[in-house]
CSV table of C-alpha atoms in Angstrom, one decimal:
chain,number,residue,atom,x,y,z
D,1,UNK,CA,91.2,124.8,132.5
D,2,UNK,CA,91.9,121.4,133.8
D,3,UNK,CA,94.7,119.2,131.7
D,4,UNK,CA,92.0,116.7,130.7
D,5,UNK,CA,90.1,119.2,129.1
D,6,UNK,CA,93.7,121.0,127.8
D,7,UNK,CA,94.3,117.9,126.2
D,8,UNK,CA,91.1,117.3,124.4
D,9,UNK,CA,90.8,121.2,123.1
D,10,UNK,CA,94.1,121.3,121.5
D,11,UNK,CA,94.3,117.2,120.4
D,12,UNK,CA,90.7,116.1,120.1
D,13,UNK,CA,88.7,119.6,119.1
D,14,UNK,CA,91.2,121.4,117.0
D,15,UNK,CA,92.3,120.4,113.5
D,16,UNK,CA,95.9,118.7,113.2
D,17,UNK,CA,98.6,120.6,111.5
D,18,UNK,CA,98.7,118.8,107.5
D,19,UNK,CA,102.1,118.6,107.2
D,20,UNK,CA,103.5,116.9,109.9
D,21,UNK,CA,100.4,114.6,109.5
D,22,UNK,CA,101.5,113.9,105.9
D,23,UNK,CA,104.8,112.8,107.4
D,24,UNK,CA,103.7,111.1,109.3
D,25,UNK,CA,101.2,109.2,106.7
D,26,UNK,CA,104.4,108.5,105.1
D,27,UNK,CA,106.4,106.9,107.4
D,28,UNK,CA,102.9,104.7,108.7
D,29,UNK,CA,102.1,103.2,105.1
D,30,UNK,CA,106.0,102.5,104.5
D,31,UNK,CA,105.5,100.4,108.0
D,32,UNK,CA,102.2,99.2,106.5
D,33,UNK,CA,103.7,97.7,103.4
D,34,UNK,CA,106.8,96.2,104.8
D,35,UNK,CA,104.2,94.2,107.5
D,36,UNK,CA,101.6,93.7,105.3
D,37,UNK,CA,103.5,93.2,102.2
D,38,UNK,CA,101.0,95.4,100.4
D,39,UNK,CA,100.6,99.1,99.7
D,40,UNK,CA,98.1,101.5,101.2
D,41,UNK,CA,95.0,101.6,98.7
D,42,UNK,CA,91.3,101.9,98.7
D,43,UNK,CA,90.0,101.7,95.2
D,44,UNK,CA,90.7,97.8,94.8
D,45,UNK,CA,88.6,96.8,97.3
D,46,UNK,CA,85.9,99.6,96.3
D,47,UNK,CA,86.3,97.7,93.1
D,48,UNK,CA,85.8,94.3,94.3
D,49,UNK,CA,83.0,95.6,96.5
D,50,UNK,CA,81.5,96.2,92.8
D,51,UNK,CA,82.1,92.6,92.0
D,52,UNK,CA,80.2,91.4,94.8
D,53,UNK,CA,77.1,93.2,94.1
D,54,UNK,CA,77.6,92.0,90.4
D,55,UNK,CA,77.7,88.6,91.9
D,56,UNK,CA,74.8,89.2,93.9
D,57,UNK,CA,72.5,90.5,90.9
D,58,UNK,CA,73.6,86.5,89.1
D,59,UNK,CA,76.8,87.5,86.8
D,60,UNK,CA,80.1,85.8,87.4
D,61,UNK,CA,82.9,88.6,87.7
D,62,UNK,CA,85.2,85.7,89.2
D,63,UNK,CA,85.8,85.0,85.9
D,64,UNK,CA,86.3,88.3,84.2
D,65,UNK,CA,90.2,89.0,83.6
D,66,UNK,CA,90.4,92.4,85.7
D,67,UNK,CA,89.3,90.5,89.0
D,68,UNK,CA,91.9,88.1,87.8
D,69,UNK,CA,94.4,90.5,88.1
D,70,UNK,CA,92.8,92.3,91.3
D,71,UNK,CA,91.6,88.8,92.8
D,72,UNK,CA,87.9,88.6,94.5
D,73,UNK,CA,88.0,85.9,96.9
D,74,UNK,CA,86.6,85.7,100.5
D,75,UNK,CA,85.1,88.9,101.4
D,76,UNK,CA,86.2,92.5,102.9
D,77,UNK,CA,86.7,90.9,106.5
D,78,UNK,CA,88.9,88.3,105.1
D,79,UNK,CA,90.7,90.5,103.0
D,80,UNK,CA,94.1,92.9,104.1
D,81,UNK,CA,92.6,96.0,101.9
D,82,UNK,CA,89.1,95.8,103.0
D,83,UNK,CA,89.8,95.2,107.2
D,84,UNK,CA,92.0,98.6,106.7
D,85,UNK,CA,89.6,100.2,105.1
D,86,UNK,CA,87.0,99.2,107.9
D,87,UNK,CA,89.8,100.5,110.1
D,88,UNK,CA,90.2,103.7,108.5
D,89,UNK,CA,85.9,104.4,108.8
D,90,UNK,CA,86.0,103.5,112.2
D,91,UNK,CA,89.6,105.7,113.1
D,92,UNK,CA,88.1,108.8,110.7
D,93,UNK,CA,84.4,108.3,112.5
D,94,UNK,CA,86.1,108.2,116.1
D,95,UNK,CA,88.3,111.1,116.3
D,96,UNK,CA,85.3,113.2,114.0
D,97,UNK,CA,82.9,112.2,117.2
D,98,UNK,CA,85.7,113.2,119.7
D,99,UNK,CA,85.9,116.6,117.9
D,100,UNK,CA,82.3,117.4,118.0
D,101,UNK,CA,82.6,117.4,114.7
D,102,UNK,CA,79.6,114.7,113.5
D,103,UNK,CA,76.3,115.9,111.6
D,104,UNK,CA,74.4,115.0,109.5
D,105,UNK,CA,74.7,117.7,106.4
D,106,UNK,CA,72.7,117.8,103.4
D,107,UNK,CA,74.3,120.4,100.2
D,108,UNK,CA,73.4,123.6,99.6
D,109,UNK,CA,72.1,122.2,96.4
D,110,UNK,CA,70.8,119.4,95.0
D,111,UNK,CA,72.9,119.8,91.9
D,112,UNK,CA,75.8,119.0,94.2
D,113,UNK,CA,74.2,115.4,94.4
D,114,UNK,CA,74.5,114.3,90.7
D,115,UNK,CA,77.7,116.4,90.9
D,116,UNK,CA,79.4,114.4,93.2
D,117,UNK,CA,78.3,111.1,91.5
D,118,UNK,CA,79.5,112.3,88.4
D,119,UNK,CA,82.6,113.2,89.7
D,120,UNK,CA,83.0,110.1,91.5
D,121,UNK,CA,82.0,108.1,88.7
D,122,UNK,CA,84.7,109.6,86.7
D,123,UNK,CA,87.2,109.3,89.4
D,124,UNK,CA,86.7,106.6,90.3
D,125,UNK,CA,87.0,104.9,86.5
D,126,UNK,CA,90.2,107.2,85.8
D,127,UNK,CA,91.8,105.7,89.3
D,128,UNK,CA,90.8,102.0,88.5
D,129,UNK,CA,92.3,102.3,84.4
D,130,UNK,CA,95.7,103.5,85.9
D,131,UNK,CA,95.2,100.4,88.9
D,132,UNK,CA,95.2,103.2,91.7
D,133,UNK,CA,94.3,106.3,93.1
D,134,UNK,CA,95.7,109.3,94.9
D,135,UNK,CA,96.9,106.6,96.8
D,136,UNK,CA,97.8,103.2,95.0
D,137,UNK,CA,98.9,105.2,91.9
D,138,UNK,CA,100.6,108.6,93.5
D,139,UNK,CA,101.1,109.1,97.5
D,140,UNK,CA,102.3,104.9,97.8
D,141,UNK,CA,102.8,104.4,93.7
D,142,UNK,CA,105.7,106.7,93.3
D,143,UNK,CA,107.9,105.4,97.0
D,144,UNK,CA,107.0,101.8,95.2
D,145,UNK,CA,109.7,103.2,92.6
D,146,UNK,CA,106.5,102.4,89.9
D,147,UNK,CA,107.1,104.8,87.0
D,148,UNK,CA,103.7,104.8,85.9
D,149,UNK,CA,103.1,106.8,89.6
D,150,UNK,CA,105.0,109.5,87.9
D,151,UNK,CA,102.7,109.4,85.0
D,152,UNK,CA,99.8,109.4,87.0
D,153,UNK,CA,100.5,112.0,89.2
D,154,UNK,CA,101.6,114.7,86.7
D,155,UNK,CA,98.3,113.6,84.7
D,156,UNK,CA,96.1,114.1,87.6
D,157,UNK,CA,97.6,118.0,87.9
D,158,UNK,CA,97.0,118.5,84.4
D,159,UNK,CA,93.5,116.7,84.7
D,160,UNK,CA,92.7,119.2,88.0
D,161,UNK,CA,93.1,122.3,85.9
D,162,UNK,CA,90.4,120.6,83.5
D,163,UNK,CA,88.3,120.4,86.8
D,164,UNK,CA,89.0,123.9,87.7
D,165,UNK,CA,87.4,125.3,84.7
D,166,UNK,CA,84.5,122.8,84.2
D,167,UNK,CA,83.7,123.8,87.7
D,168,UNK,CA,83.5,127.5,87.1
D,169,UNK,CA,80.8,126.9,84.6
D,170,UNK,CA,78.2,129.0,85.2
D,171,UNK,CA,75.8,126.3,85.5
D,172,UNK,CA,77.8,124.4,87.8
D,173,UNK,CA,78.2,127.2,90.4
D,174,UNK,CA,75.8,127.4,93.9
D,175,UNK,CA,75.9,130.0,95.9
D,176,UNK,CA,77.3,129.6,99.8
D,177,UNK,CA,74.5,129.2,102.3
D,178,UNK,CA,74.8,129.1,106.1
D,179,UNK,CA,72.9,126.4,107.1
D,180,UNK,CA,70.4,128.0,110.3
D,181,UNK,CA,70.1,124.9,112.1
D,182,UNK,CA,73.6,124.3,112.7
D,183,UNK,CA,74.3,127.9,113.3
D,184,UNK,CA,72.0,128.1,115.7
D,185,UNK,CA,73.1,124.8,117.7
D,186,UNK,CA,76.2,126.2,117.7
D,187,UNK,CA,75.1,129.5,119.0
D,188,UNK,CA,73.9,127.9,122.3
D,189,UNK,CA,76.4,127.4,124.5
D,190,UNK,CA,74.8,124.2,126.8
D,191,UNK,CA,73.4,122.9,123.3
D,192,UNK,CA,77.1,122.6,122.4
D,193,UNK,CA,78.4,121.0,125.5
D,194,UNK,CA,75.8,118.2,125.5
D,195,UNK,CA,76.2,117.4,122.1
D,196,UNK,CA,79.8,117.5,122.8
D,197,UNK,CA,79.6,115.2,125.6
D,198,UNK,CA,77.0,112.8,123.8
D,199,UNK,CA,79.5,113.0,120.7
D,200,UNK,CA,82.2,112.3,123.4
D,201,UNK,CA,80.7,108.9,124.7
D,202,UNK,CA,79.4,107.5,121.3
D,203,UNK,CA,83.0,108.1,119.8
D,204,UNK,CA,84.4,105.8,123.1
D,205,UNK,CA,82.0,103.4,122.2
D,206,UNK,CA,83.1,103.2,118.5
D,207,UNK,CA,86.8,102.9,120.1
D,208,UNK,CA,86.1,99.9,121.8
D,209,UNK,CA,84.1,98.5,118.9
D,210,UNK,CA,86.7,98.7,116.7
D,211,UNK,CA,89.3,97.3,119.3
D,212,UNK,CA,86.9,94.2,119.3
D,213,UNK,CA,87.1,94.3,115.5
D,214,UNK,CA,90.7,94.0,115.7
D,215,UNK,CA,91.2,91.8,118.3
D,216,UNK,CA,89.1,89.5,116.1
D,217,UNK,CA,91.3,89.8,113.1
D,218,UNK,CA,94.6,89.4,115.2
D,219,UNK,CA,93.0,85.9,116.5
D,220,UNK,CA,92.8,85.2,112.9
D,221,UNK,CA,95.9,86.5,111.5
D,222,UNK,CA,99.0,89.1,112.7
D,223,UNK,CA,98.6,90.3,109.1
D,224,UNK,CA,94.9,91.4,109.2
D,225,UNK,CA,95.2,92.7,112.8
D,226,UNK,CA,97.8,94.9,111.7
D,227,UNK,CA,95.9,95.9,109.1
D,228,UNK,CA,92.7,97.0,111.2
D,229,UNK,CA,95.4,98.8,113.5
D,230,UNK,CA,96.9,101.0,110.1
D,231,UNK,CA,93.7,101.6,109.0
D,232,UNK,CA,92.8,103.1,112.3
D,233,UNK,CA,95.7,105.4,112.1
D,234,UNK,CA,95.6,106.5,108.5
D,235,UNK,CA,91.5,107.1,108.9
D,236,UNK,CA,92.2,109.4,112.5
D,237,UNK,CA,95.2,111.4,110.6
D,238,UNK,CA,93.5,112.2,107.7
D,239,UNK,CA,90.3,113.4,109.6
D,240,UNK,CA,92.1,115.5,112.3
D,241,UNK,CA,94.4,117.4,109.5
D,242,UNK,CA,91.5,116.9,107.1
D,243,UNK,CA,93.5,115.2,104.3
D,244,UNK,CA,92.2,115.4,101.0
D,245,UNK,CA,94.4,115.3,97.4
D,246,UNK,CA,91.8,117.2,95.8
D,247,UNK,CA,93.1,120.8,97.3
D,248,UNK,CA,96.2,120.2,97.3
D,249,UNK,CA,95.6,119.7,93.1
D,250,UNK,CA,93.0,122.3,92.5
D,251,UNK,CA,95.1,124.6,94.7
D,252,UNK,CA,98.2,124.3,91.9
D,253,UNK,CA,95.5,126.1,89.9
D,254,UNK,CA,93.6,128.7,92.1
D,255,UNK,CA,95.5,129.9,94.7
D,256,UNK,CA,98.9,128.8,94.6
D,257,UNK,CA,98.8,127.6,98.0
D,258,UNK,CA,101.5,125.1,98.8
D,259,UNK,CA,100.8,123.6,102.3
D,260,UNK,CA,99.3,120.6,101.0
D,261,UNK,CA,101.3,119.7,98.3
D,262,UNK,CA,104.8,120.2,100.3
D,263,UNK,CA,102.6,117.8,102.7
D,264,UNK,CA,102.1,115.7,99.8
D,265,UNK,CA,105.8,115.8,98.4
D,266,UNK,CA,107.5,115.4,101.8
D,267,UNK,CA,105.3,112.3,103.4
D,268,UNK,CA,106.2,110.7,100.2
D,269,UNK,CA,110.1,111.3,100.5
D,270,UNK,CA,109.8,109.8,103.6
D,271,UNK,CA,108.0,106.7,102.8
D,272,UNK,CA,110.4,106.3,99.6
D,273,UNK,CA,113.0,106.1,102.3
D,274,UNK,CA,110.7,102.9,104.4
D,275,UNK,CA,109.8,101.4,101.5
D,276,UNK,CA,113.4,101.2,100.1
D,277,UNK,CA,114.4,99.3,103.2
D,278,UNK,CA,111.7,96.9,103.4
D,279,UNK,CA,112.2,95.9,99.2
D,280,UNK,CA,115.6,95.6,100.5
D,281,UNK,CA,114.7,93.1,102.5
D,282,UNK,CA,112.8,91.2,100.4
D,283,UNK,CA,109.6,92.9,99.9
D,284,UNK,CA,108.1,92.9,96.8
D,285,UNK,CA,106.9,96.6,95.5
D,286,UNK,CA,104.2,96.5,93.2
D,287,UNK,CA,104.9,97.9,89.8
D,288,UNK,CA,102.3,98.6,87.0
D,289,UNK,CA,102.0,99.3,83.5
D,290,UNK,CA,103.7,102.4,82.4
D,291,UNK,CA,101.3,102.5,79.2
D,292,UNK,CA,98.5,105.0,78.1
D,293,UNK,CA,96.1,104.0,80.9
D,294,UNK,CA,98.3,105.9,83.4
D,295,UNK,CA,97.9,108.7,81.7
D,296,UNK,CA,94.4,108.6,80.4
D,297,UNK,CA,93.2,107.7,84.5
D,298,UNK,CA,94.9,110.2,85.8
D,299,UNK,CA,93.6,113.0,83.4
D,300,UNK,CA,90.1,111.4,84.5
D,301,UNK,CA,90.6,111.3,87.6
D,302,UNK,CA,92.2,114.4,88.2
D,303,UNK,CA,88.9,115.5,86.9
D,304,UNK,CA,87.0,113.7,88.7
D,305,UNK,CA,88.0,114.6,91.7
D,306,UNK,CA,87.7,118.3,91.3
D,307,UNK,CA,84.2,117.8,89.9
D,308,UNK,CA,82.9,115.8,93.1
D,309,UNK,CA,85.1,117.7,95.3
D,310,UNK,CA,86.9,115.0,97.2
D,311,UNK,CA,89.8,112.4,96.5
D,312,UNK,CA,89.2,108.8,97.8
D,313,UNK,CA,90.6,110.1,101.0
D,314,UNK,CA,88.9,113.4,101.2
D,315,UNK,CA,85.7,111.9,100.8
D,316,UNK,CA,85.8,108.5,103.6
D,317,UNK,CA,86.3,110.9,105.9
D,318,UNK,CA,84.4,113.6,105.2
D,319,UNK,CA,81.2,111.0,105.1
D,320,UNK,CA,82.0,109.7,108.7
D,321,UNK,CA,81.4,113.2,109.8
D,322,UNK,CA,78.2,113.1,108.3
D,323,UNK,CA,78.3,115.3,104.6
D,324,UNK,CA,75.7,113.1,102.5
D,325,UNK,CA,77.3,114.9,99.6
D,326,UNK,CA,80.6,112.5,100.0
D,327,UNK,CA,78.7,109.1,100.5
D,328,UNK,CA,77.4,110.0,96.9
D,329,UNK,CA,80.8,110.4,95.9
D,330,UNK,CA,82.0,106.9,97.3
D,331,UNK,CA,79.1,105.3,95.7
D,332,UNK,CA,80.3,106.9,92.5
D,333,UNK,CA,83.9,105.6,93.3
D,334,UNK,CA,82.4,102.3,93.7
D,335,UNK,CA,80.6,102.3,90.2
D,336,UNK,CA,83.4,104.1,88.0
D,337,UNK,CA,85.8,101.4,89.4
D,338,UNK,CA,83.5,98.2,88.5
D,339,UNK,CA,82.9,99.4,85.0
D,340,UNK,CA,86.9,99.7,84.6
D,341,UNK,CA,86.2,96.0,85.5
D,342,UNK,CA,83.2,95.1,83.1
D,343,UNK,CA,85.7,97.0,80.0
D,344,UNK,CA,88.7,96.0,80.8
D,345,UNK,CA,89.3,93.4,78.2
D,346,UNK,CA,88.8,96.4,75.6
D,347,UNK,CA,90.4,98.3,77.6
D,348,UNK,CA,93.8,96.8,79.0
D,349,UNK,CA,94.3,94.8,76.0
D,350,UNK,CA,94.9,98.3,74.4
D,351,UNK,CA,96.0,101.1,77.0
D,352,UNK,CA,97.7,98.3,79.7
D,353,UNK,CA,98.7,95.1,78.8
D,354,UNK,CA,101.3,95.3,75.9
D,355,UNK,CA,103.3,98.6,77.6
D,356,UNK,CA,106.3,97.5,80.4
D,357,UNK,CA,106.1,97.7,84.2
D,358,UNK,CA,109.2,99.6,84.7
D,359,UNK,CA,110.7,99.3,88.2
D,360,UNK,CA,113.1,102.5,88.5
D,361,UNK,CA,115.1,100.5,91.1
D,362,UNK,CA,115.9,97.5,88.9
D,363,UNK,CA,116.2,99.9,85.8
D,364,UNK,CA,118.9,101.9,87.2
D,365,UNK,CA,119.7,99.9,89.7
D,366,UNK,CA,118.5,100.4,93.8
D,367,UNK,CA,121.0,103.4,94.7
D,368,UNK,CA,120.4,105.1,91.3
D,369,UNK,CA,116.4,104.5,91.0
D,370,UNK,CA,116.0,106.2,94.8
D,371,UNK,CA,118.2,109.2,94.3
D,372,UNK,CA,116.5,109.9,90.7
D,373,UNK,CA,112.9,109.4,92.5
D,374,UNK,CA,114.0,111.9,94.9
D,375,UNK,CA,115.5,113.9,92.7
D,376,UNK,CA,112.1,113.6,90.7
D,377,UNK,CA,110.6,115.5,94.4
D,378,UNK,CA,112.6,117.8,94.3
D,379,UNK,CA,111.8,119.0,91.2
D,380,UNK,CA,108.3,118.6,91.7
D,381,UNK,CA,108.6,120.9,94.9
D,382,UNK,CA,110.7,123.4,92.9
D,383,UNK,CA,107.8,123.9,90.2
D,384,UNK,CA,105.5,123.8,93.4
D,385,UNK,CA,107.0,127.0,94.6
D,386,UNK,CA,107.8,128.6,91.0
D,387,UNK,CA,104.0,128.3,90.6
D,388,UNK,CA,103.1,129.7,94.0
D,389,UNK,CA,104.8,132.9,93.0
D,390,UNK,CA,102.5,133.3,90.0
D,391,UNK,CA,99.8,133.8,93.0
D,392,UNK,CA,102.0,136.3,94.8
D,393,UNK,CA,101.3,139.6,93.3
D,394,UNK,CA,97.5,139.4,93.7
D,395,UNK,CA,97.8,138.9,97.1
D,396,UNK,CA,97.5,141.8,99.4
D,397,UNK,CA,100.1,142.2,101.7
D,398,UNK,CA,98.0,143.5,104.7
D,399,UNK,CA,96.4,139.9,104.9
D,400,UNK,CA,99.7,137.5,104.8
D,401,UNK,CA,99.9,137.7,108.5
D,402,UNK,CA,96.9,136.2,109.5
D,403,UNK,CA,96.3,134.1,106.7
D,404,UNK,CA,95.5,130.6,107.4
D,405,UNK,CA,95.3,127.6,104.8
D,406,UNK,CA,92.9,124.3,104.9
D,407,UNK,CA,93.0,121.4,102.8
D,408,UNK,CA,89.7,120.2,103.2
């Protein structure tokens, strides 16, 4: 085997190890912040891509308080969330291609459809209430030193074992189908290689088409090139180690398998560590409410994502490789998060507003607030393992040495 084709088997065909690429995720969006002087989040801009369309159909969401708060001016080019979001598509959809790993795949049933825009809906409206997601409010919200983060995230594994059982509702369950015709592509040898090498070229050509993209935004800002550049990164390391919040939740519940969430737990020691410097030097982290909301979102949205079966993250990249399941559940994302939007003067003036942004670094001042937010990971990896052990006895032996774990 020559090298170049070495190379592309074991970095470009075969899925990336999760934890190291959660470290790595990490120590990229604690980069991302202290350059960009934001966090690494999606569901804002899905959110304001709501408020356009509202704008398009004649209302004026300008003027409503949450896009206030979130702001809605220029448009997703112009904007640091929505070029790194563009970035992450185009990363996710390149390295997918380079894999041989694009096709277009319907569910095994329909029912999945409504599913996944139900899910998403809900998700998408619990992530939005608590002003982010598995991101914004949990993987980036807790090394921000927010203490609504906390809230969210232990909300979201409480509101994952909701999804558990609503998904093993009988009338929620499909049965596994093979689908023929990709079995059968994939059965043919020289089928496989020219796909592969037509997969090959297309994903070069997306390469250099997002290289345009962000040579475009670097001539208009250092800040937005940099942001097309992240978003590159974070979309090709979540698609090669498959990243998606969702398993590493449901898993708590299921199977008691821990790859994901040590993943999860270690990436964000790391970035608490990147993000500590750069506040230290005069970044601003952002803090939200530590009222109901965070606790009521992340309950829904812990459900939600179980129920559609993929996190924000799970599902951008799993719709660049073609499931038309997931781009039902980022249309979902995109609805749940405007209506947050449409209610939120019922809604904040209630569960948001009136309740304290508590920053643990000015609470208990910076050396205290970053030991007790690792201590607080610690912790959380300790139960981690306690709970894995529930799982241990119904395992069978014989199988532990060749047992292999996905997160997708």
């Amino acid at each position: 085997m020559s090298f170049l084709s070495d190379f592309r088997e074991r970095y470009l065909v075969r899925f990336w190890s999760p934890l190291p690429a959660l470290v790595a995720l990490g120590v990229a969006s604690a980069y991302y912040f202290a350059i960009t002087g934001t966090f690494w989040a999606v569901t804002g801009e899905f959110t304001r891509w709501g408020g356009h369309v509202l704008a398009w159909l004649g209302y004026q969401p300008q003027e409503w308080s949450y896009f206030k708060i979130l702001g809605l001016s220029g448009t997703p080019l112009d904007r640091v969330d929505g070029v790194m979001i563009i970035g992450m598509l185009l990363g996710a959809l390149c390295t997918a291609l380079w894999a041989n790993n694009v096709s277009l795949r319907w569910p095994t049933s329909k029912r999945r459809l409504l599913q996944g825009l139900v899910g998403g809906i809900v998700a998408g409206f619990g992530a939005r209430l608590a002003m982010g997601c598995n991101l914004a409010a949990f993987f980036t919200g807790i090394p921000m030193f927010s203490l609504h983060a906390w809230a969210f995230m232990l909300a979201t594994v409480g509101g994952a074992w909701i999804g558990v059982k609503i998904c093993l509702l009988p009338f929620l369950r499909t049965p596994l189908k093979v689908g023929s015709q990709a079995s059968s592509l994939f059965g043919d040898p020289q089928a496989t290689q020219r796909r592969a090498a037509r997969q090959a070229r297309i994903g070069v050509a997306v390469a250099a088409l997002a290289l345009v993209f962000m040579a475009w935004r670097f001539d208009t800002s250092l800040v937005l090139g940099m942001a097309v550049l992240f978003g590159l990164v974070f979309g090709g390391l979540i698609e090669r180690a498959q990243i998606c919040f969702t398993s590493a939740a449901r898993d708590l519940w299921t199977t008691g398998r821990t790859r994901a969430a040590y993943g999860i737990l270690l990436g964000m020691a790391v970035a608490c560590i990147g993000t500590f410097g750069a506040i230290a030097l005069g970044a601003s982290p952002k803090i939200f409410w530590m009222g109901p909301n965070a606790i009521i979102g992340g309950v829904l949205f812990g459900i939600g994502i179980v129920v559609a079966g993929g996190c924000e993250t799970g599902w951008m990249y799993r719709a660049m490789e073609g499931q038309v399941h997931f781009w039902v559940v980022g249309i979902g994302n995109v609805i749940g998060g405007t209506l947050v939007a449409v209610y939120w003067d019922e809604l904040g003036t209630s569960l948001a507003l009136p309740y304290p942004k508590v920053n643990l670094l000015q609470t208990f001042g910076p050396a205290s607030g970053l030991l007790l937010t690792f201590a607080g990971l610690a912790i959380a990896m300790l139960l981690v393992h306690l709970n894995a052990r529930r799982f241990q006895a119904n395992r069978s032996p014989a199988r532990e040495p060749g047992h292999t774990e996905s997160i997708a």
